[in-house]
XYZ file of N, CA and C in Angstrom:
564
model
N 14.908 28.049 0.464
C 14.939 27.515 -0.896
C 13.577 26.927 -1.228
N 12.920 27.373 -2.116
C 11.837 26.866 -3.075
C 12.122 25.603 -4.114
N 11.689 24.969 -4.550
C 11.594 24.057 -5.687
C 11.357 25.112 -6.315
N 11.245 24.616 -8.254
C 10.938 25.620 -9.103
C 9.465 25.308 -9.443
N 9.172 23.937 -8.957
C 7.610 23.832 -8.900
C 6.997 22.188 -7.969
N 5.900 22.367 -7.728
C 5.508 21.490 -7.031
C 4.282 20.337 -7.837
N 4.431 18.930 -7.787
C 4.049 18.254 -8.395
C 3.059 17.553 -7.335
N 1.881 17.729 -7.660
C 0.899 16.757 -6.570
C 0.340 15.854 -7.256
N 0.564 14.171 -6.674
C 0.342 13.226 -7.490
C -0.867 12.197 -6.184
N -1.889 12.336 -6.218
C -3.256 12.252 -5.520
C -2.915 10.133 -5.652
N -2.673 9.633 -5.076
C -2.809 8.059 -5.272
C -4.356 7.440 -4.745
N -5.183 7.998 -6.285
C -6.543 7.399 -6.209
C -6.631 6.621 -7.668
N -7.132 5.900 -8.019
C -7.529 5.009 -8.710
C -8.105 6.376 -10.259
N -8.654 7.047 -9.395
C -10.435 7.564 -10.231
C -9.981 8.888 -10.806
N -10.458 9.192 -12.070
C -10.204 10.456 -13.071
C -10.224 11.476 -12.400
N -11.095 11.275 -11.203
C -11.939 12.902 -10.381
C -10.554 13.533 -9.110
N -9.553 12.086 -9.272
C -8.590 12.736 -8.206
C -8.101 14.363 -8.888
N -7.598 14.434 -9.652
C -6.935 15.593 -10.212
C -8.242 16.631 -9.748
N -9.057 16.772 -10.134
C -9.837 17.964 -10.175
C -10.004 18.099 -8.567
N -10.726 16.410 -7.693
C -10.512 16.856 -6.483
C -9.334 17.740 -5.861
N -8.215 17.486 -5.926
C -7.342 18.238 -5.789
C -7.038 19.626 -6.046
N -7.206 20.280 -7.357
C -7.323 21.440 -7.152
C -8.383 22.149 -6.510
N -9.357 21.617 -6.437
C -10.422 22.349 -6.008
C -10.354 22.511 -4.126
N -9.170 21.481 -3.558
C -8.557 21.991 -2.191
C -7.166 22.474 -2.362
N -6.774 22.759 -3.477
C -5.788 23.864 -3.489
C -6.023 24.965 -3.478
N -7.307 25.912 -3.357
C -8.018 27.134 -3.866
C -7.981 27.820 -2.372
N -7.463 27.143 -1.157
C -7.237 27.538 0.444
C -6.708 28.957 1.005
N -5.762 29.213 0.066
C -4.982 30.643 0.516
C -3.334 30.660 -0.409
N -3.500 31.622 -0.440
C -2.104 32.052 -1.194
C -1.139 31.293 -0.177
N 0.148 31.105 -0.906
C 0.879 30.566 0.006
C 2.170 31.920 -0.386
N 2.845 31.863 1.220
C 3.613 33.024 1.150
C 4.882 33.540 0.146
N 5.491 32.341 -0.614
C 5.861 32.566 -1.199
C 5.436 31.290 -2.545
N 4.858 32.445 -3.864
C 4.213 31.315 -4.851
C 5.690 30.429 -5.765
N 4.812 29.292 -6.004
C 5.295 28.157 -6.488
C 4.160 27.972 -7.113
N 4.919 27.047 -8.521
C 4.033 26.526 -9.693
C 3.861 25.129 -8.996
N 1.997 24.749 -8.721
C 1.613 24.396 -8.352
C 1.026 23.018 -9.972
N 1.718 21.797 -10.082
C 0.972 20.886 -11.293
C -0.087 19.753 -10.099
N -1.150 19.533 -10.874
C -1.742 18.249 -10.180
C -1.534 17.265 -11.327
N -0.831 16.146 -10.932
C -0.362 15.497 -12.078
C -1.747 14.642 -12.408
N -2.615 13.729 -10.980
C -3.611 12.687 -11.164
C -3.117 11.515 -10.775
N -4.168 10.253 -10.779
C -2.938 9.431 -10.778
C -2.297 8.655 -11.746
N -1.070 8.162 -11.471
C -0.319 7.530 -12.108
C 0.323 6.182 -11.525
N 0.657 4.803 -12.330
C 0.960 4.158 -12.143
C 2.714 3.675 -11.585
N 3.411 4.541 -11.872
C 4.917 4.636 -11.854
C 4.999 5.328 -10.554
N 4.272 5.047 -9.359
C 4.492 6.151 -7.665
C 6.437 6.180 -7.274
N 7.255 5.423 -7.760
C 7.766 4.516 -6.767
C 8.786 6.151 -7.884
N 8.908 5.964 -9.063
C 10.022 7.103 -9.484
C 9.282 8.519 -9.177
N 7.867 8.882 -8.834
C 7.901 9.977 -8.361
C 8.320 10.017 -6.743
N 8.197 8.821 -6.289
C 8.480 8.979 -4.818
C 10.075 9.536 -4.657
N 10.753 8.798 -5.662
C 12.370 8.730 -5.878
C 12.409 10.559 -5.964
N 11.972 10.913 -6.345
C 12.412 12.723 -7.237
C 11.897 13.338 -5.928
N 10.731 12.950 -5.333
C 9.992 13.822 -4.105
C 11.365 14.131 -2.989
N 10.900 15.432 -2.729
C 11.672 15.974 -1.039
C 11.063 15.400 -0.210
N 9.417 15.252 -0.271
C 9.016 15.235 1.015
C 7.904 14.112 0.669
N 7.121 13.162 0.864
C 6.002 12.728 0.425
C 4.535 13.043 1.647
N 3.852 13.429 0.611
C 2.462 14.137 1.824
C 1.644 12.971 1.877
N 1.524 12.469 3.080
C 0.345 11.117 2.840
C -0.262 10.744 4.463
N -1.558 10.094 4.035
C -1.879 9.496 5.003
C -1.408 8.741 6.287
N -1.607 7.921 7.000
C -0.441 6.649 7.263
C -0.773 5.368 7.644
N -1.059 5.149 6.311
C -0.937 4.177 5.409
C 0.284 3.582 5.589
N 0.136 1.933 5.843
C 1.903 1.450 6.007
C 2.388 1.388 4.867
N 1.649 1.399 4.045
C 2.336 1.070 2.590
C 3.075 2.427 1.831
N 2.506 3.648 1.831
C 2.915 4.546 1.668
C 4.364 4.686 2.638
N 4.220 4.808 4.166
C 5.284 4.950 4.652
C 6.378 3.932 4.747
N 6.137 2.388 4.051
C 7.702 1.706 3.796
C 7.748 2.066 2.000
N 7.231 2.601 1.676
C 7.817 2.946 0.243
C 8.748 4.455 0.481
N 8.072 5.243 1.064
C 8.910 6.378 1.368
C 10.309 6.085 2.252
N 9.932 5.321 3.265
C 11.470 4.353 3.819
C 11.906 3.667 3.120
N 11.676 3.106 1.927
C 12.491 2.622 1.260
C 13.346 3.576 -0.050
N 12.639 4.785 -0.001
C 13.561 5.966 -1.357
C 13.920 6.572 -0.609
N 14.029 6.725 0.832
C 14.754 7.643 1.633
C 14.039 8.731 1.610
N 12.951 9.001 1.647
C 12.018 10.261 1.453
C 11.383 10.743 2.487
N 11.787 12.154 2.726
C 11.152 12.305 4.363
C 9.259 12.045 4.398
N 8.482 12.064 5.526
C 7.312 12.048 5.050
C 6.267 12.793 5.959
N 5.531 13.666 5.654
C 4.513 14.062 6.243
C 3.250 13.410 6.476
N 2.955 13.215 7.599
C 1.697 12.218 7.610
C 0.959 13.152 8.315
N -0.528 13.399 7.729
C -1.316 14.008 7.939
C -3.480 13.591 8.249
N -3.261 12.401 8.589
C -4.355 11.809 8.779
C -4.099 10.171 9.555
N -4.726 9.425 10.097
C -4.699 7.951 10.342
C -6.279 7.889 10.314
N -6.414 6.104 10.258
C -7.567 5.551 10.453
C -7.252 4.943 12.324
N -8.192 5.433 13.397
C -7.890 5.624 14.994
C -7.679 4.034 15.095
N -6.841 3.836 15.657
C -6.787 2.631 15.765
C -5.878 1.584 15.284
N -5.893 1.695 13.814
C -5.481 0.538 13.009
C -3.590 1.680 12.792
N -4.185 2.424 12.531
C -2.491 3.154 11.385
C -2.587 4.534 12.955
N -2.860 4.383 14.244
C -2.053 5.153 14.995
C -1.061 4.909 15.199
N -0.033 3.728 15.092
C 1.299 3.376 15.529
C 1.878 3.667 14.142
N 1.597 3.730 13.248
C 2.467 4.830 12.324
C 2.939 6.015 12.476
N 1.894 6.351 12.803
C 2.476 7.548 13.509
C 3.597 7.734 14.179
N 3.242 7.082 15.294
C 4.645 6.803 16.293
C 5.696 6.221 15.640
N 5.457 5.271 14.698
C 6.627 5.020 14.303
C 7.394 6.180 13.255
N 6.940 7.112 12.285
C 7.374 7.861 11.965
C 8.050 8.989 12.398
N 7.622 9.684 13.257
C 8.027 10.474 14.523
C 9.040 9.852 15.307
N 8.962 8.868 15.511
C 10.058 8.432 16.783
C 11.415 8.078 15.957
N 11.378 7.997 14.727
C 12.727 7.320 13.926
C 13.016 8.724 12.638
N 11.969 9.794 13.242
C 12.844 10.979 12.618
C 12.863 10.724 11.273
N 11.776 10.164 10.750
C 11.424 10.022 9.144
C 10.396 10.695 8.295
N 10.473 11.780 9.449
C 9.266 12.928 9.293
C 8.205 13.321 10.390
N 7.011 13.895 9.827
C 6.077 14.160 11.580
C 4.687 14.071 10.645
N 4.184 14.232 11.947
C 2.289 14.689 11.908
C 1.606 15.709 12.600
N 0.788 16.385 11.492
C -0.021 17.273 11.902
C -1.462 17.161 11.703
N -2.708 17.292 12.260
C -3.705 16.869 12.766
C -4.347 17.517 11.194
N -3.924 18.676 10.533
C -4.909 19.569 9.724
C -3.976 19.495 8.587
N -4.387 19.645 7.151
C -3.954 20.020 6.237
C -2.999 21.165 6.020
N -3.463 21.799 6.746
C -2.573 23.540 6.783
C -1.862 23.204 7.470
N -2.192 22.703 8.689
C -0.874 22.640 9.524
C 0.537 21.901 8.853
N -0.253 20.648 8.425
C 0.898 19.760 7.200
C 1.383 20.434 6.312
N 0.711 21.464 5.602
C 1.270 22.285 4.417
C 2.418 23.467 5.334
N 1.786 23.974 6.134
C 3.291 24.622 6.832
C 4.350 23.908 7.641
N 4.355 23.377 8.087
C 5.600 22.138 8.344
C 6.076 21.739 7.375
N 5.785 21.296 6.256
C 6.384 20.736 4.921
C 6.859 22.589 4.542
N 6.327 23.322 4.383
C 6.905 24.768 4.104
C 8.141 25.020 5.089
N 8.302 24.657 6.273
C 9.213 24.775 7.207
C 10.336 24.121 6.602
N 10.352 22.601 6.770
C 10.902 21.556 6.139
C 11.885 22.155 4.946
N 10.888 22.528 3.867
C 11.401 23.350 2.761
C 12.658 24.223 2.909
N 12.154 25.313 3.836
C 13.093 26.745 3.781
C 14.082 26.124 4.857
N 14.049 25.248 5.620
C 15.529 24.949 6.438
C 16.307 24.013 5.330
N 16.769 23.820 4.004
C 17.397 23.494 3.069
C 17.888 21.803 3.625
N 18.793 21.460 2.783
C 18.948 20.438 2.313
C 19.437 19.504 3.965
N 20.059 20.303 4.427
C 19.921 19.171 6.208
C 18.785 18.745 6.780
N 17.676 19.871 6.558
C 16.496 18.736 7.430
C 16.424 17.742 6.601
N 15.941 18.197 5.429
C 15.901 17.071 4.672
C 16.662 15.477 4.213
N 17.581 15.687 4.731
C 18.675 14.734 4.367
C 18.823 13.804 5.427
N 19.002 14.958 6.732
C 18.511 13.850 8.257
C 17.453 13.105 7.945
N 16.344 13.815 7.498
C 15.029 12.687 7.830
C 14.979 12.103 7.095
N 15.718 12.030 5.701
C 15.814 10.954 4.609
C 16.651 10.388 5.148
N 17.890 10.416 5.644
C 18.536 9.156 6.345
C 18.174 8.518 7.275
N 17.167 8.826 8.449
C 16.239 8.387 8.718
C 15.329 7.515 8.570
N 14.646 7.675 7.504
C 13.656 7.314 6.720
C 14.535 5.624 6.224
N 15.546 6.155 5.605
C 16.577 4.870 4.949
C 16.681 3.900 6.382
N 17.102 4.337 7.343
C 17.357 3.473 8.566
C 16.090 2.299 9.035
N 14.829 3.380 8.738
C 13.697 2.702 9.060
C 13.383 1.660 7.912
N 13.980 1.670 6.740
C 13.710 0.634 6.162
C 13.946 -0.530 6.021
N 13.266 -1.849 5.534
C 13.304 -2.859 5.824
C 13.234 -3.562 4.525
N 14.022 -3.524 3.622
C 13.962 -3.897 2.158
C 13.631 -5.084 1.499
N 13.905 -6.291 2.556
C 13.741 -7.622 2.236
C 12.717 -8.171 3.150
N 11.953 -7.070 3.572
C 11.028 -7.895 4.652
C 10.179 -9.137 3.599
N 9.393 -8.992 2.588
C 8.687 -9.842 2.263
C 9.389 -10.928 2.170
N 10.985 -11.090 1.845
C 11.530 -12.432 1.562
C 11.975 -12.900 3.020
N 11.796 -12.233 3.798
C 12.711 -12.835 5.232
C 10.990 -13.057 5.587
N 10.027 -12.381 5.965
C 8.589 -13.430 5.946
C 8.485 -14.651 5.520
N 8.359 -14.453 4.080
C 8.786 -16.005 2.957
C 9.207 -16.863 3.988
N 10.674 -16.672 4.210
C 11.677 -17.753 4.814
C 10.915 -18.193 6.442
N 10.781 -17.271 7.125
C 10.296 -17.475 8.115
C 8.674 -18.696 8.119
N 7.517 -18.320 7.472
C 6.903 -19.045 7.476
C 7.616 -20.061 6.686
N 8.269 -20.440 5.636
C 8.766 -21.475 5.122
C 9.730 -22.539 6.451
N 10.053 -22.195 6.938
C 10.600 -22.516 8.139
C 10.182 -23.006 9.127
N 8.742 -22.565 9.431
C 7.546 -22.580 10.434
C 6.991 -23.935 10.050
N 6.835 -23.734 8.384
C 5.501 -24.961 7.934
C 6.750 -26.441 8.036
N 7.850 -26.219 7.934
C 9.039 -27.253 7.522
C 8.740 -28.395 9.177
N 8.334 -27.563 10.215
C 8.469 -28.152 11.779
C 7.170 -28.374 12.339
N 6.072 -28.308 11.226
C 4.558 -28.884 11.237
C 4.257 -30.183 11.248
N 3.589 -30.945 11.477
C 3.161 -32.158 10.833
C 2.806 -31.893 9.790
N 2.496 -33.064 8.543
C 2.163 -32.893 7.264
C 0.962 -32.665 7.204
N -0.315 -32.851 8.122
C -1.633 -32.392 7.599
C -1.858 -31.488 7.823
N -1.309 -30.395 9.098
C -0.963 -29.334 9.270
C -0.710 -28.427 8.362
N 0.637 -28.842 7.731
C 1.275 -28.070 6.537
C -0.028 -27.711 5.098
N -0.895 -28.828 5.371
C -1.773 -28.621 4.327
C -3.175 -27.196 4.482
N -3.135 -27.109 5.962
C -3.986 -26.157 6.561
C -4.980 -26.790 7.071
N -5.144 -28.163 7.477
C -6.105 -28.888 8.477
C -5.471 -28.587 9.887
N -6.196 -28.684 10.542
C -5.795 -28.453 11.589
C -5.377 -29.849 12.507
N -4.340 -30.032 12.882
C -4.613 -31.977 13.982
C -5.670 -32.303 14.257
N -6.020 -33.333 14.145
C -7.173 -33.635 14.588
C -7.100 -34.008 16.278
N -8.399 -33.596 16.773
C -8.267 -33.770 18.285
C -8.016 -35.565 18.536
N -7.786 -35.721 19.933
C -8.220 -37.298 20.110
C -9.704 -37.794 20.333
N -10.536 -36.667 20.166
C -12.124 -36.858 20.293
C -12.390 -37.003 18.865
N -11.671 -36.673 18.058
C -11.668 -36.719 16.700
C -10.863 -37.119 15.318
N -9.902 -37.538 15.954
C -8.841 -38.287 15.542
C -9.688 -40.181 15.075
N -10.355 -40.532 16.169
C -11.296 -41.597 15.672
C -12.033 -42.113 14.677
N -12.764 -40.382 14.260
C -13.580 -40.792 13.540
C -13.158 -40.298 12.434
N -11.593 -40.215 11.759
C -11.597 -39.958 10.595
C -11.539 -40.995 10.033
N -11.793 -40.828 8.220
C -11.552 -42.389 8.266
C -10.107 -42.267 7.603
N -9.894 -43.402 6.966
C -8.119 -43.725 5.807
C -8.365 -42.619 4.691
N -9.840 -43.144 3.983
C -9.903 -41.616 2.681
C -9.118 -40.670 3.035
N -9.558 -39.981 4.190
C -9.483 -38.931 4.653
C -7.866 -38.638 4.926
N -7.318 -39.262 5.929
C -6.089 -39.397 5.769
C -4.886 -39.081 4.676
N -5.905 -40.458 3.678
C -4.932 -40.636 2.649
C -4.963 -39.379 1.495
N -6.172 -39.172 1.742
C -6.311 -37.337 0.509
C -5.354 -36.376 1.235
N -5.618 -36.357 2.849
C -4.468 -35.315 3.519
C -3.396 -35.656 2.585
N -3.041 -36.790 3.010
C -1.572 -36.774 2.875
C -0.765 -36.476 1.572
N -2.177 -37.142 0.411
C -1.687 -36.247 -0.704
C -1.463 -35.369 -1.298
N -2.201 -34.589 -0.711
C -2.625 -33.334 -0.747
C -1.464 -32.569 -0.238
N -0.639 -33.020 1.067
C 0.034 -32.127 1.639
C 1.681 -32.984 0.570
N 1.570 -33.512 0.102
C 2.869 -34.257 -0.425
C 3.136 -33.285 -1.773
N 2.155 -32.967 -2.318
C 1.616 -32.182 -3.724
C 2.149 -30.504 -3.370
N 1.270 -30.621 -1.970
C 2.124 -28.961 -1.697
C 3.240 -28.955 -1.076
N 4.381 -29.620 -0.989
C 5.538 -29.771 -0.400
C 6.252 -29.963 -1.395
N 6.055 -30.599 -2.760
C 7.000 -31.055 -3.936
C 7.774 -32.470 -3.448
N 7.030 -32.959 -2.663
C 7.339 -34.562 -2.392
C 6.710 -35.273 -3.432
């Protein structure tokens, strides 16, 4: 099964994404043609992510918890060595899609993907759903909120304790601005 067409939406900032793009679509016929749009970019990723089968991207964490979060399988086809190699692994190992080292190679795996119909796809979108983590930013929130609650108050302000080599020579000012300071950011 084919789509009736394919929508490539480049997530760059800059006018030149669209044209960049076609101008590495010009690679080779693909075996069976599809209407090929380069949309550019656009601000609304999150409802094209929603409509996508598959999302083609870097790995980028941000790309891959947005795709875990629409249930969207994902092809990852590049990292920065080092920083986004455990994306990798994490994508692969929770069956929320794979990686291939080359563009082509990514474009035929996603072609694979394609013609085995709506089960691969659906595994690795349920997948994908499993790996997601929907409330992480508010369970962070809570967590450091929680953290700063079992600080001392000058602490809480982002001073650090003062040592006992240095605890001496602060003076009361000093103190007493902490303390207001940290009373102000607490809502005391």
């Amino acid at each position: 099964k084919w789509p009736a067409g394919v929508k490539v939406v480049p997530q760059r900032s800059t006018d030149t994404a669209a044209d960049d793009a076609q101008d590495q679509s010009g690679g080779g016929e693909p075996e069976v043609k599809v209407r090929l749009t380069v949309v550019g970019f656009v601000t609304d990723m999150e409802k094209w992510m929603l409509a996508a089968d598959v999302v083609v991207t870097k790995a980028g964490p941000g790309a891959i918890a947005e795709a875990a979060a629409t249930s969207t399988p994902c092809m990852l086809y590049d990292f920065l060595p080092g920083q986004e190699e455990g994306n990798v692994t994490f994508v692969k190992e929770r069956g929320m899609g794979g990686y291939e080292d080359t563009p082509e190679k990514a474009a035929a795996k996603v072609c694979e993907w394609l013609r085995g119909g709506d089960e691969v796809l659906c595994k690795m979108g349920e997948s994908a759903q499993s790996a997601a983590f929907p409330k992480a930013a508010l369970t962070i929130a809570q967590q450091i909120t929680d953290m700063l609650r079992q600080l001392p108050m000058a602490t809480v302000r982002g001073d650090r304790p003062p040592s006992q080599d240095h605890a001496a020579e602060a003076t009361a000012g000093d103190q007493q601005a902490a303390a207001g300071t940290t009373a102000a950011a607490s809502g005391e």
